[in-house]
mmCIF file of C-alpha atoms and ligand atoms in Angstrom:
data_model
loop_
_atom_site.group_PDB
_atom_site.id
_atom_site.type_symbol
_atom_site.label_atom_id
_atom_site.label_comp_id
_atom_site.label_asym_id
_atom_site.label_seq_id
_atom_site.Cartn_x
_atom_site.Cartn_y
_atom_site.Cartn_z
ATOM 1 C CA MET A 11 95.435 102.071 92.838
ATOM 2 C CA PRO A 12 97.158 101.798 89.476
ATOM 3 C CA ASP A 13 95.545 99.528 86.918
ATOM 4 C CA TYR A 14 97.701 96.426 86.700
ATOM 5 C CA ILE A 15 97.217 93.691 84.195
ATOM 6 C CA ALA A 16 96.906 90.041 85.151
ATOM 7 C CA TRP A 17 100.179 88.137 85.290
ATOM 8 C CA SER A 18 101.024 86.147 82.198
ATOM 9 C CA PRO A 19 104.412 84.684 81.213
ATOM 10 C CA GLU A 20 103.915 85.866 77.619
ATOM 11 C CA LYS A 21 103.437 89.505 78.660
ATOM 12 C CA ALA A 22 106.294 89.158 81.168
ATOM 13 C CA VAL A 23 108.683 88.058 78.411
ATOM 14 C CA GLU A 24 107.639 91.126 76.411
ATOM 15 C CA VAL A 25 108.254 93.428 79.420
ATOM 16 C CA ILE A 26 111.596 91.791 80.184
ATOM 17 C CA GLY A 27 112.658 91.980 76.547
ATOM 18 C CA ALA A 28 111.918 95.714 76.391
ATOM 19 C CA GLU A 29 114.429 96.370 79.213
ATOM 20 C CA ALA A 30 116.971 93.622 78.588
ATOM 21 C CA ASP A 31 119.441 95.713 76.597
ATOM 22 C CA LYS A 32 119.799 98.357 79.312
ATOM 23 C CA GLU A 33 122.943 98.646 81.407
ATOM 24 C CA GLY A 34 122.341 96.684 84.639
ATOM 25 C CA ALA A 35 119.025 95.477 83.250
ATOM 26 C CA LEU A 36 117.905 93.413 86.228
ATOM 27 C CA MET A 37 116.647 96.304 88.359
ATOM 28 C CA PRO A 38 114.847 98.083 85.481
ATOM 29 C CA ILE A 39 113.214 94.755 84.582
ATOM 30 C CA LEU A 40 111.989 94.153 88.122
ATOM 31 C CA HIS A 41 110.608 97.701 88.301
ATOM 32 C CA ALA A 42 108.930 97.285 84.910
ATOM 33 C CA LEU A 43 107.300 94.030 86.015
ATOM 34 C CA VAL A 44 105.937 95.722 89.153
ATOM 35 C CA ARG A 45 104.636 98.644 87.068
ATOM 36 C CA THR A 46 102.930 96.214 84.714
ATOM 37 C CA PHE A 47 101.552 93.494 86.989
ATOM 38 C CA GLY A 48 101.776 95.044 90.459
ATOM 39 C CA TRP A 49 104.020 92.197 91.609
ATOM 40 C CA VAL A 50 106.780 89.828 90.562
ATOM 41 C CA PRO A 51 105.871 86.161 91.010
ATOM 42 C CA ASP A 52 108.547 83.521 91.550
ATOM 43 C CA GLU A 53 107.611 82.258 88.081
ATOM 44 C CA ALA A 54 109.322 85.367 86.662
ATOM 45 C CA VAL A 55 112.729 84.368 88.033
ATOM 46 C CA PRO A 56 113.632 81.709 85.418
ATOM 47 C CA LEU A 57 112.281 83.929 82.637
ATOM 48 C CA ILE A 58 114.524 86.833 83.685
ATOM 49 C CA ALA A 59 117.513 84.557 84.328
ATOM 50 C CA GLY A 60 117.165 82.993 80.883
ATOM 51 C CA ILE A 61 116.924 86.292 79.028
ATOM 52 C CA LEU A 62 119.737 88.008 80.946
ATOM 53 C CA ASN A 63 121.908 84.883 81.097
ATOM 54 C CA LEU A 64 122.102 85.126 84.893
ATOM 55 C CA SER A 65 121.670 82.370 87.460
ATOM 56 C CA ARG A 66 118.241 81.953 89.011
ATOM 57 C CA ALA A 67 119.913 82.443 92.403
ATOM 58 C CA ASP A 68 121.201 85.882 91.358
ATOM 59 C CA VAL A 69 117.783 86.995 90.162
ATOM 60 C CA HIS A 70 116.025 85.554 93.189
ATOM 61 C CA GLY A 71 118.562 87.185 95.508
ATOM 62 C CA THR A 72 117.939 90.627 94.034
ATOM 63 C CA LEU A 73 114.175 90.161 93.949
ATOM 64 C CA THR A 74 114.011 89.205 97.615
ATOM 65 C CA PHE A 75 116.585 91.758 98.819
ATOM 66 C CA TYR A 76 114.505 94.786 97.872
ATOM 67 C CA HIS A 77 111.187 94.919 99.672
ATOM 68 C CA ASP A 78 109.750 97.304 97.093
ATOM 69 C CA PHE A 79 109.385 94.404 94.716
ATOM 70 C CA ARG A 80 106.046 92.995 95.771
ATOM 71 C CA ARG A 81 106.035 89.206 95.475
ATOM 72 C CA HIS A 82 102.316 88.732 95.917
ATOM 73 C CA PRO A 83 99.451 90.126 93.861
ATOM 74 C CA ALA A 84 98.703 93.739 94.639
ATOM 75 C CA PRO A 85 95.852 94.160 97.111
ATOM 76 C CA ARG A 86 92.663 95.854 96.013
ATOM 77 C CA HIS A 87 92.868 98.131 99.052
ATOM 78 C CA VAL A 88 95.716 99.498 101.149
ATOM 79 C CA VAL A 89 95.039 100.554 104.740
ATOM 80 C CA LYS A 90 97.908 102.458 106.357
ATOM 81 C CA LEU A 91 97.522 103.053 110.080
ATOM 82 C CA CYS A 92 99.612 105.774 111.673
ATOM 83 C CA GLN A 93 102.045 104.324 114.201
ATOM 84 C CA ALA A 94 103.817 107.558 115.171
ATOM 85 C CA GLU A 95 103.842 108.959 118.707
ATOM 86 C CA ALA A 96 100.949 111.405 118.629
ATOM 87 C CA CYS A 97 98.605 108.818 117.187
ATOM 88 C CA GLN A 98 99.870 106.261 119.692
ATOM 89 C CA ALA A 99 98.957 108.676 122.482
ATOM 90 C CA ARG A 100 95.483 108.921 120.978
ATOM 91 C CA GLY A 101 94.802 105.200 120.750
ATOM 92 C CA SER A 102 96.488 103.855 117.614
ATOM 93 C CA VAL A 103 97.938 100.820 119.411
ATOM 94 C CA ALA A 104 94.482 99.529 120.367
ATOM 95 C CA LEU A 105 93.111 100.525 116.978
ATOM 96 C CA THR A 106 95.895 98.586 115.249
ATOM 97 C CA ALA A 107 95.155 95.480 117.333
ATOM 98 C CA HIS A 108 91.490 95.834 116.427
ATOM 99 C CA ALA A 109 92.298 96.264 112.722
ATOM 100 C CA GLU A 110 94.561 93.212 112.747
ATOM 101 C CA GLN A 111 91.820 91.121 114.284
ATOM 102 C CA LYS A 112 89.137 92.514 111.989
ATOM 103 C CA LEU A 113 91.206 91.931 108.834
ATOM 104 C CA GLY A 114 92.777 88.663 109.998
ATOM 105 C CA THR A 115 96.308 89.857 109.364
ATOM 106 C CA LYS A 116 99.280 91.539 111.032
ATOM 107 C CA ILE A 117 100.350 95.070 110.221
ATOM 108 C CA ASP A 118 103.344 94.702 107.933
ATOM 109 C CA ALA A 119 105.672 97.270 106.446
ATOM 110 C CA HIS A 120 106.226 95.022 103.442
ATOM 111 C CA GLY A 121 102.569 95.109 102.582
ATOM 112 C CA HIS A 122 101.846 91.412 102.479
ATOM 113 C CA THR A 123 98.327 91.066 101.271
ATOM 114 C CA HIS A 124 95.652 89.247 103.168
ATOM 115 C CA GLY A 125 92.572 88.919 101.064
ATOM 116 C CA ALA A 126 91.662 92.209 99.434
ATOM 117 C CA VAL A 127 93.404 94.412 101.990
ATOM 118 C CA SER A 128 97.005 95.155 102.826
ATOM 119 C CA LEU A 129 97.452 96.539 106.358
ATOM 120 C CA GLU A 130 100.573 98.678 106.575
ATOM 121 C CA PRO A 131 102.138 101.136 109.018
ATOM 122 C CA ILE A 132 102.703 104.787 108.225
ATOM 123 C CA TYR A 133 104.553 107.299 110.369
ATOM 124 C CA CYS A 134 102.703 110.597 110.674
ATOM 125 C CA LEU A 135 100.277 112.098 108.214
ATOM 126 C CA GLY A 136 100.621 115.586 109.651
ATOM 127 C CA LEU A 137 97.170 115.333 111.248
ATOM 128 C CA CYS A 138 98.475 114.595 114.721
ATOM 129 C CA ALA A 139 95.833 116.536 116.679
ATOM 130 C CA SER A 140 93.043 114.443 115.206
ATOM 131 C CA GLY A 141 94.474 110.924 115.569
ATOM 132 C CA PRO A 142 94.398 108.083 115.443
ATOM 133 C CA ASN A 143 94.659 108.472 111.701
ATOM 134 C CA ALA A 144 94.811 106.263 108.667
ATOM 135 C CA LEU A 145 95.174 106.446 104.923
ATOM 136 C CA VAL A 146 92.744 104.166 103.132
ATOM 137 C CA ASP A 147 93.551 103.866 99.442
ATOM 138 C CA GLY A 148 95.381 107.172 99.735
ATOM 139 C CA ARG A 149 92.586 109.086 101.508
ATOM 140 C CA PRO A 150 93.124 110.332 105.062
ATOM 141 C CA HIS A 151 90.675 109.376 107.798
ATOM 142 C CA ALA A 152 90.910 110.970 111.253
ATOM 143 C CA ARG A 153 89.651 110.251 114.762
ATOM 144 C CA LEU A 154 89.267 106.564 114.104
ATOM 145 C CA THR A 155 87.719 104.323 116.712
ATOM 146 C CA PRO A 156 87.207 100.572 116.319
ATOM 147 C CA ASP A 157 83.573 101.226 115.344
ATOM 148 C CA ARG A 158 84.516 103.894 112.820
ATOM 149 C CA PHE A 159 87.220 101.611 111.438
ATOM 150 C CA ASP A 160 84.691 98.802 110.981
ATOM 151 C CA ALA A 161 82.289 101.164 109.195
ATOM 152 C CA LEU A 162 85.108 102.370 106.958
ATOM 153 C CA MET A 163 86.049 98.793 106.054
ATOM 154 C CA ALA A 164 82.410 97.941 105.336
ATOM 155 C CA GLU A 165 82.300 100.860 102.873
ATOM 156 C CA THR A 166 85.706 100.109 101.376
ATOM 157 C CA VAL A 167 85.697 96.331 100.961
ATOM 158 C CA ARG A 168 82.505 95.368 99.189
HETATM 159 S S1 FES B 13 101.409 111.018 114.587
HETATM 160 FE FE1 FES B 13 99.777 110.231 113.411
HETATM 161 S S2 FES B 13 99.343 111.861 112.094
HETATM 162 FE FE2 FES B 13 101.049 112.576 113.184
#
């Protein structure tokens, strides 16, 4: 995971100011905020609107239109479970249900965070013969069972 810094309005104003003179500055600003903090809180909307002289509705509309702009703090861990056909044939549907129950969240392509973990789908890791597969913080894990998933989470989330 990249090292993000904690959200602060003062730092946000600095980040926004560094991009504000660019052509079509809103998108570069939103990307810069994500690179810096890992997310763009709603609190950023009036700051951006004020500096760019845009309406809050315009900024909010752009922020919420693009799902790449995370609107919640970045999770400490990202678990991506393969949802493609070969992994489905090898048990990924049951594994996903187990993971959702274990983590207390639903698998979500937009990566909404629940606690320390974001549970997200991925579609084929190229390891189809050894599914069901997952990427946990970017590392592949094969032949997952509910028990192996639980052990992996116990190691990962301490
Ligand atoms: S279908 Fe899951 S790795 Fe290919």
